Amino acid sequence: MRIGELSRRTGVPTRLLRYYEEQHLLHPARTGNGYRSYPESAVAEVQQIRGLLDSGLTTEMIRALLPYLCGPGHLVPDPGSVPPETAALLQGHIDRIQARIDCLARNRDRLTAYLAAVRPGGR
């Protein structure tokens, strides 16, 4: 399929699809006239990339992780083959996510306590 069809099927603008290619996240073939040609599997690949970006991963992290994924939520059978650098990159991201969760939980608890103090009945 050509880039316009991939864009329509995934809801991702063609400009972003070209960016994903520049970042080595997508690897379309080229036709004789230079047009990009994507396989059917590119739809799932783009959806997976979008999901990883939405979870806060950078394109650098995604590029490192993609070889070890074989679809949303599925690891390649031998996750032990993930290089230590890739594992460290992911662990750092997990740590940053946990720090944000902890900060949000503290802020929620403080706001809840504030509302309980200023509102009759607490809610």
Coordinates of C-alpha atoms in Angstrom, one line a residue, residues 23-88:
Q23 CA 13.8 7.5 12.7
H24 CA 14.2 4.0 11.4
L25 CA 11.0 2.8 12.9
L26 CA 9.3 2.0 9.6
H27 CA 11.1 0.5 6.6
P28 CA 9.0 0.8 3.4
A29 CA 10.1 -0.6 0.1
R30 CA 10.4 1.7 -2.9
T31 CA 8.6 1.2 -6.2
G32 CA 10.3 1.8 -9.5
N33 CA 9.1 5.4 -9.5
G34 CA 10.3 6.0 -5.9
Y35 CA 7.0 5.8 -4.1
R36 CA 6.9 4.2 -0.7
S37 CA 5.3 0.8 -0.6
Y38 CA 4.2 -0.6 2.7
P39 CA 3.2 -4.2 3.5
E40 CA -0.1 -5.0 5.2
S41 CA 1.8 -5.5 8.5
A42 CA 2.7 -1.8 8.5
V43 CA -0.8 -1.0 9.9
A44 CA -0.1 -3.0 13.1
E45 CA 3.5 -1.6 13.2
V46 CA 2.3 2.0 13.1
Q47 CA -0.4 1.3 15.7
Q48 CA 2.3 -0.3 17.9
I49 CA 4.6 2.7 17.4
R50 CA 1.8 5.1 18.3
G51 CA 1.0 3.1 21.4
L52 CA 4.7 3.1 22.5
L53 CA 4.9 6.9 21.9
D54 CA 1.7 7.4 23.8
S55 CA 3.2 5.6 26.7
G56 CA 6.0 8.1 26.8
L57 CA 8.8 6.2 25.1
T58 CA 11.0 8.2 22.8
T59 CA 11.7 7.2 19.2
E60 CA 15.2 6.3 20.3
M61 CA 13.8 3.9 22.9
I62 CA 11.3 2.5 20.4
R63 CA 14.0 1.9 17.9
A64 CA 15.9 -0.1 20.5
L65 CA 12.8 -2.1 21.6
L66 CA 11.1 -2.9 18.3
P67 CA 13.4 -5.8 17.3
Y68 CA 12.2 -7.6 20.5
L69 CA 8.5 -7.1 19.9
C70 CA 6.4 -9.2 17.5
G71 CA 3.1 -7.3 18.0
P72 CA 1.4 -5.3 20.7
G73 CA 2.1 -6.9 24.0
H74 CA 4.1 -9.8 22.6
L75 CA 7.8 -10.3 23.1
V76 CA 10.0 -12.2 20.7
P77 CA 10.3 -15.7 22.3
D78 CA 13.8 -15.1 23.7
P79 CA 13.6 -11.9 25.8
G80 CA 17.0 -12.9 27.3
S81 CA 18.6 -11.7 24.1
V82 CA 17.8 -8.1 24.9
P83 CA 21.1 -6.3 25.2
P84 CA 22.0 -4.8 28.6
E85 CA 21.9 -1.2 27.1
T86 CA 18.4 -1.7 25.9
A87 CA 17.3 -3.2 29.3
A88 CA 18.9 -0.2 31.1

